[in-house]
CSV table of C-alpha atoms in Angstrom, one decimal:
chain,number,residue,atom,x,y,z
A,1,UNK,CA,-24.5,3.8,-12.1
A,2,UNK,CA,-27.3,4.7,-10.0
A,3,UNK,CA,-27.8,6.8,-6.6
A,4,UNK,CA,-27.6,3.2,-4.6
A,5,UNK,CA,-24.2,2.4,-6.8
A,6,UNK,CA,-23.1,5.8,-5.8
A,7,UNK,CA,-23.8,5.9,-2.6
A,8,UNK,CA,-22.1,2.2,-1.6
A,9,UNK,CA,-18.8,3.5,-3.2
A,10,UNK,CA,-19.3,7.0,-1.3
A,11,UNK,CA,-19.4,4.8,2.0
A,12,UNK,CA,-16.4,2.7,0.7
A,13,UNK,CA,-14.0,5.7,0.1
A,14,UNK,CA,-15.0,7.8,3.5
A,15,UNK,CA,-14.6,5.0,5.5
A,16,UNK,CA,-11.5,3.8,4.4
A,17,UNK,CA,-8.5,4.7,7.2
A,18,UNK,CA,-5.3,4.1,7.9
A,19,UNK,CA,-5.1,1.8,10.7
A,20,UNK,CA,-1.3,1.0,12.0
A,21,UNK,CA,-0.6,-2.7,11.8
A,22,UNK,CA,-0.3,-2.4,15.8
A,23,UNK,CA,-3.8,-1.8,15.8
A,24,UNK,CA,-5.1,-4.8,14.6
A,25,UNK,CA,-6.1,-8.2,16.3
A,26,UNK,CA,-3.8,-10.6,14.8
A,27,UNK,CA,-6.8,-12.5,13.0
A,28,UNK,CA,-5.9,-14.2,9.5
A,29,UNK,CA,-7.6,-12.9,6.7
A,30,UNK,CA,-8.8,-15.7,4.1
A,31,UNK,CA,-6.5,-15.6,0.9
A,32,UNK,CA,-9.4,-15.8,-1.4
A,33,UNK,CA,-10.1,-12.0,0.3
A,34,UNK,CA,-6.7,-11.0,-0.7
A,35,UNK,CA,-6.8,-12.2,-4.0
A,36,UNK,CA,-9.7,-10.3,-4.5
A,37,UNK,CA,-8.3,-7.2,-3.8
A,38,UNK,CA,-5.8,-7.7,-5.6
A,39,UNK,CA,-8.3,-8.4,-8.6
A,40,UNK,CA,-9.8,-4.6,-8.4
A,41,UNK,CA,-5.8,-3.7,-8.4
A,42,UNK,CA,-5.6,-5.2,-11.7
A,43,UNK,CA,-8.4,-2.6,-12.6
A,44,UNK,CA,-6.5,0.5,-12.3
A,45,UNK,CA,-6.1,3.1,-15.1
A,46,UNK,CA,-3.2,2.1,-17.1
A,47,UNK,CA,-1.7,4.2,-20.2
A,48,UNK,CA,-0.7,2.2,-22.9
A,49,UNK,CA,-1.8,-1.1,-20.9
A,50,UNK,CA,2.0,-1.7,-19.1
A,51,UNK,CA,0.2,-2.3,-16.6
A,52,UNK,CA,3.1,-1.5,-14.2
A,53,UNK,CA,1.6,-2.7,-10.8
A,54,UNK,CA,3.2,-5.7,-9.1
A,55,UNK,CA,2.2,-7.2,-5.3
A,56,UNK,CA,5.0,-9.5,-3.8
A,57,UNK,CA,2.5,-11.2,-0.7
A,58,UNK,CA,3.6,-12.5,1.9
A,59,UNK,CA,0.9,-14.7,4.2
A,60,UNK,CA,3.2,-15.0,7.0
A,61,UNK,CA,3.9,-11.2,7.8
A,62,UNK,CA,6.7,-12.0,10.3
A,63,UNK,CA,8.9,-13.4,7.1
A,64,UNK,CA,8.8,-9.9,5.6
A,65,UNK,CA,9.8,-8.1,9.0
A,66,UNK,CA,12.6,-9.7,9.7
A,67,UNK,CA,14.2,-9.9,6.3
A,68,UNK,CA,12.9,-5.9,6.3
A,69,UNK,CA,14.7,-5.6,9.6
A,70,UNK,CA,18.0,-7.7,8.2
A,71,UNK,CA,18.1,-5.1,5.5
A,72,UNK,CA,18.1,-2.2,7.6
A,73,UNK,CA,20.4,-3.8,10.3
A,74,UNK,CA,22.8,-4.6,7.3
A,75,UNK,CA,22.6,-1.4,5.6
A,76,UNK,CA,23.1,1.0,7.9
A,77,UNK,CA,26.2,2.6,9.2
A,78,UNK,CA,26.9,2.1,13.0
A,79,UNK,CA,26.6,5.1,14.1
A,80,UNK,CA,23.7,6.0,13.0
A,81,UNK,CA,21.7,2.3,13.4
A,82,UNK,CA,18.9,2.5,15.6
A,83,UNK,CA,18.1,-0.7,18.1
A,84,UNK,CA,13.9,0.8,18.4
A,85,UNK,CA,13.7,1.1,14.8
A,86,UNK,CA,15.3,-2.1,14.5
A,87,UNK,CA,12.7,-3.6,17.2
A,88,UNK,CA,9.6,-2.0,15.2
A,89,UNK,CA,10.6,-3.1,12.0
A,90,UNK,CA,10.9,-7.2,12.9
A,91,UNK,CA,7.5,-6.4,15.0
A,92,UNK,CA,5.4,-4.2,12.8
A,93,UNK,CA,4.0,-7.0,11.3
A,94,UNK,CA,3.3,-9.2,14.4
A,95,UNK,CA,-0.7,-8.8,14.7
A,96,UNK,CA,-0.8,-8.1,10.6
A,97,UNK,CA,-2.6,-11.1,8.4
A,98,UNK,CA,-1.1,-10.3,5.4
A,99,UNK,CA,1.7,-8.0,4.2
A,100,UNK,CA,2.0,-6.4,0.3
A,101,UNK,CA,4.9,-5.2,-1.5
A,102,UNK,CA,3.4,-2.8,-3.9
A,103,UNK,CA,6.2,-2.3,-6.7
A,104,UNK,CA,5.6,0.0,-10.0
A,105,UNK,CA,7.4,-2.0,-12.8
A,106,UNK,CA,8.8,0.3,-15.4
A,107,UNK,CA,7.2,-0.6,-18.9
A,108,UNK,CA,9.0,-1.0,-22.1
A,109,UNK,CA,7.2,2.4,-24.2
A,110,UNK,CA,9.7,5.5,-23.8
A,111,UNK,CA,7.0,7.5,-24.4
A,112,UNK,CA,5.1,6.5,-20.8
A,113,UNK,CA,6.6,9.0,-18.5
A,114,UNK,CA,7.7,7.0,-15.2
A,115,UNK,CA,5.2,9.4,-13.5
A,116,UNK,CA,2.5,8.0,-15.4
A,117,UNK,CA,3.5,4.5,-14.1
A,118,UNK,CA,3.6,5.4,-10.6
A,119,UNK,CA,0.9,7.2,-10.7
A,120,UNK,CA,-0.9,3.7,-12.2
A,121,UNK,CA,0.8,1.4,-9.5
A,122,UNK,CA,-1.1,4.3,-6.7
A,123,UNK,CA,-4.3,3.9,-8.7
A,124,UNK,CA,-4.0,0.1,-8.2
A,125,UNK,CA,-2.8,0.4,-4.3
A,126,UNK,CA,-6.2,2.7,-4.0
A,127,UNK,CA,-8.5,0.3,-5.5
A,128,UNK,CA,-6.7,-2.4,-3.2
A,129,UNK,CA,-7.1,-0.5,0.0
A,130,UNK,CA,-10.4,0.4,-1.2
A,131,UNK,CA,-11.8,-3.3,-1.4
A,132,UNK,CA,-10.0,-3.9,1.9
A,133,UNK,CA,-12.0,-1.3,3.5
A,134,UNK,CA,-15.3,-3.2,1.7
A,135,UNK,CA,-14.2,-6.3,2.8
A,136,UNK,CA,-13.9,-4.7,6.8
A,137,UNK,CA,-10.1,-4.8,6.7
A,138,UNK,CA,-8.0,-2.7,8.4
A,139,UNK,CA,-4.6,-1.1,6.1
A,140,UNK,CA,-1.5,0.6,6.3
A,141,UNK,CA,0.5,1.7,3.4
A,142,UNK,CA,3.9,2.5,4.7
A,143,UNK,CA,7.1,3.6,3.4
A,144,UNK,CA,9.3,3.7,6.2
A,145,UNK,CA,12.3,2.0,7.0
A,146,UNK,CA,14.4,0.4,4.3
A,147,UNK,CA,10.8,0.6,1.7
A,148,UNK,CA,12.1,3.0,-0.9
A,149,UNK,CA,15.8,2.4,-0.3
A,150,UNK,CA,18.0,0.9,-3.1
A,151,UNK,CA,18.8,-2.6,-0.4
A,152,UNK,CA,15.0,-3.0,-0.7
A,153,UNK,CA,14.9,-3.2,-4.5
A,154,UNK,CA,17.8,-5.3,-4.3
A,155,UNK,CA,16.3,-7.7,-1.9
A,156,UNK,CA,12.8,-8.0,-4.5
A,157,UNK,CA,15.4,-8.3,-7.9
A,158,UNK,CA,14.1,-5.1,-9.1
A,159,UNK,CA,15.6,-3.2,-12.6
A,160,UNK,CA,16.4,0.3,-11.8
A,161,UNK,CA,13.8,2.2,-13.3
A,162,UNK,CA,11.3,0.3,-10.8
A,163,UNK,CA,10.1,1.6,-7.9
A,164,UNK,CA,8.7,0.7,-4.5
A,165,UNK,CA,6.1,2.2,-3.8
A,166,UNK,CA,5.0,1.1,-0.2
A,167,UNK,CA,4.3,-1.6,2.4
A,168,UNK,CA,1.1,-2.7,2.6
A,169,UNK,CA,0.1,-4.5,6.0
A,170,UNK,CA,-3.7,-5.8,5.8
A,171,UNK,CA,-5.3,-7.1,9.0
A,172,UNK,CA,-8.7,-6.9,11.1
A,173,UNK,CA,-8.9,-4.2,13.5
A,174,UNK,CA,-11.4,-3.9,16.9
A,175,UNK,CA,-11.9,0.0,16.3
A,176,UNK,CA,-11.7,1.9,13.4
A,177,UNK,CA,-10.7,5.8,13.5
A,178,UNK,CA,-12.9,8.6,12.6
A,179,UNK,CA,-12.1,10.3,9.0
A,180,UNK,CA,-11.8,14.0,9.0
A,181,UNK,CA,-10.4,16.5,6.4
A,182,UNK,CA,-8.5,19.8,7.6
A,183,UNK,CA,-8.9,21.6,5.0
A,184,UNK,CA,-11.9,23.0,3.8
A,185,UNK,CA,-13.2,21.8,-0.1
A,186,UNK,CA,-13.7,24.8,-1.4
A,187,UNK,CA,-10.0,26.1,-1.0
A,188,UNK,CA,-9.2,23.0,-3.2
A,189,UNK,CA,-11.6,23.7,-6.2
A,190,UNK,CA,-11.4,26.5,-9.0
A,191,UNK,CA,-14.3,25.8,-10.8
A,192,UNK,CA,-13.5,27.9,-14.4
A,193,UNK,CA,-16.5,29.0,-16.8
């Protein structure tokens, strides 16, 4: 890798933001673009090769949020359901192209740590939003509503020692927010001789 190398993957990993899916333009993002994100998924650090990370993709967004919405509606006690959360859950997708469920499925070696797996499936969710970001998309990884609840696994088949790990809604956006860090770099480093 040389300076150029470096700095291209500098600019890729500053600029990437979260950008709500209300925030973006409703334009459709070419599947060949999706599928090559989800190639540098498949490029993530993995510990034994399992491999965990698994993308359920759904091209029409508005699928997802009302079954998403279903689940929540169905799931939750009366007293405590919510009509607005209700309304932004069958909406959230509506100017979305694309929307990823990002799933860590536990491997078969006892000796893997489930940690180690999530922390894998995250790698792979990184280098997805990542490309996104090359590719001028705008993301949201969310884990609100029914994401990490046991009706959610239900609804994708999953076994019980998998996990999801977020919502990922992929769009175009008109305007992209400024990055900033709150906390100053060198309160996050001990450097040890």
């Amino acid at each position: 890798m040389d300076n150029k190398d470096l700095t291209s993957l500098t600019n890729i990993i500053q600029n990437r933001r979260t950008i709500k899916p209300f925030m973006m333009n409703g334009h459709k993002i070419p599947n060949g673009h999706i599928a090559s994100i989800l190639e540098l998924a498949d490029w993530a650090p993995t510990h034994g090769y399992t491999e965990p990370w698994r993308f359920v993709v759904y091209e029409n967004p508005s699928e997802f949020c009302s079954a998403h919405a279903n689940l929540y509606k169905e799931n939750t006690a009366a007293d405590e359901f919510n009509d607005g959360v209700f309304t932004n859950l069958s909406q959230q997708g509506d100017k979305a192209s694309h929307v990823i469920i990002a799933i860590m499925k536990r491997g078969t070696l006892p000796k893997i740590p489930a940690f180690e797996e999530m922390a894998a499936t995250a790698c792979a969710v990184q280098n997805l939003l990542l490309g996104a970001t090359a590719l001028n998309m705008a993301s949201y990884w969310g884990t609100g509503g029914m994401a990490l609840k046991q009706p959610m696994k239900d609804f994708l088949l999953l076994g019980d020692e998998d996990s999801v790990m977020g919502i990922l809604y992929l769009g175009y956006a008109d305007q992209h927010p400024e990055g900033k860090r709150t906390i100053p770099l060198e309160e996050k480093i001990s450097w040890v001789k």
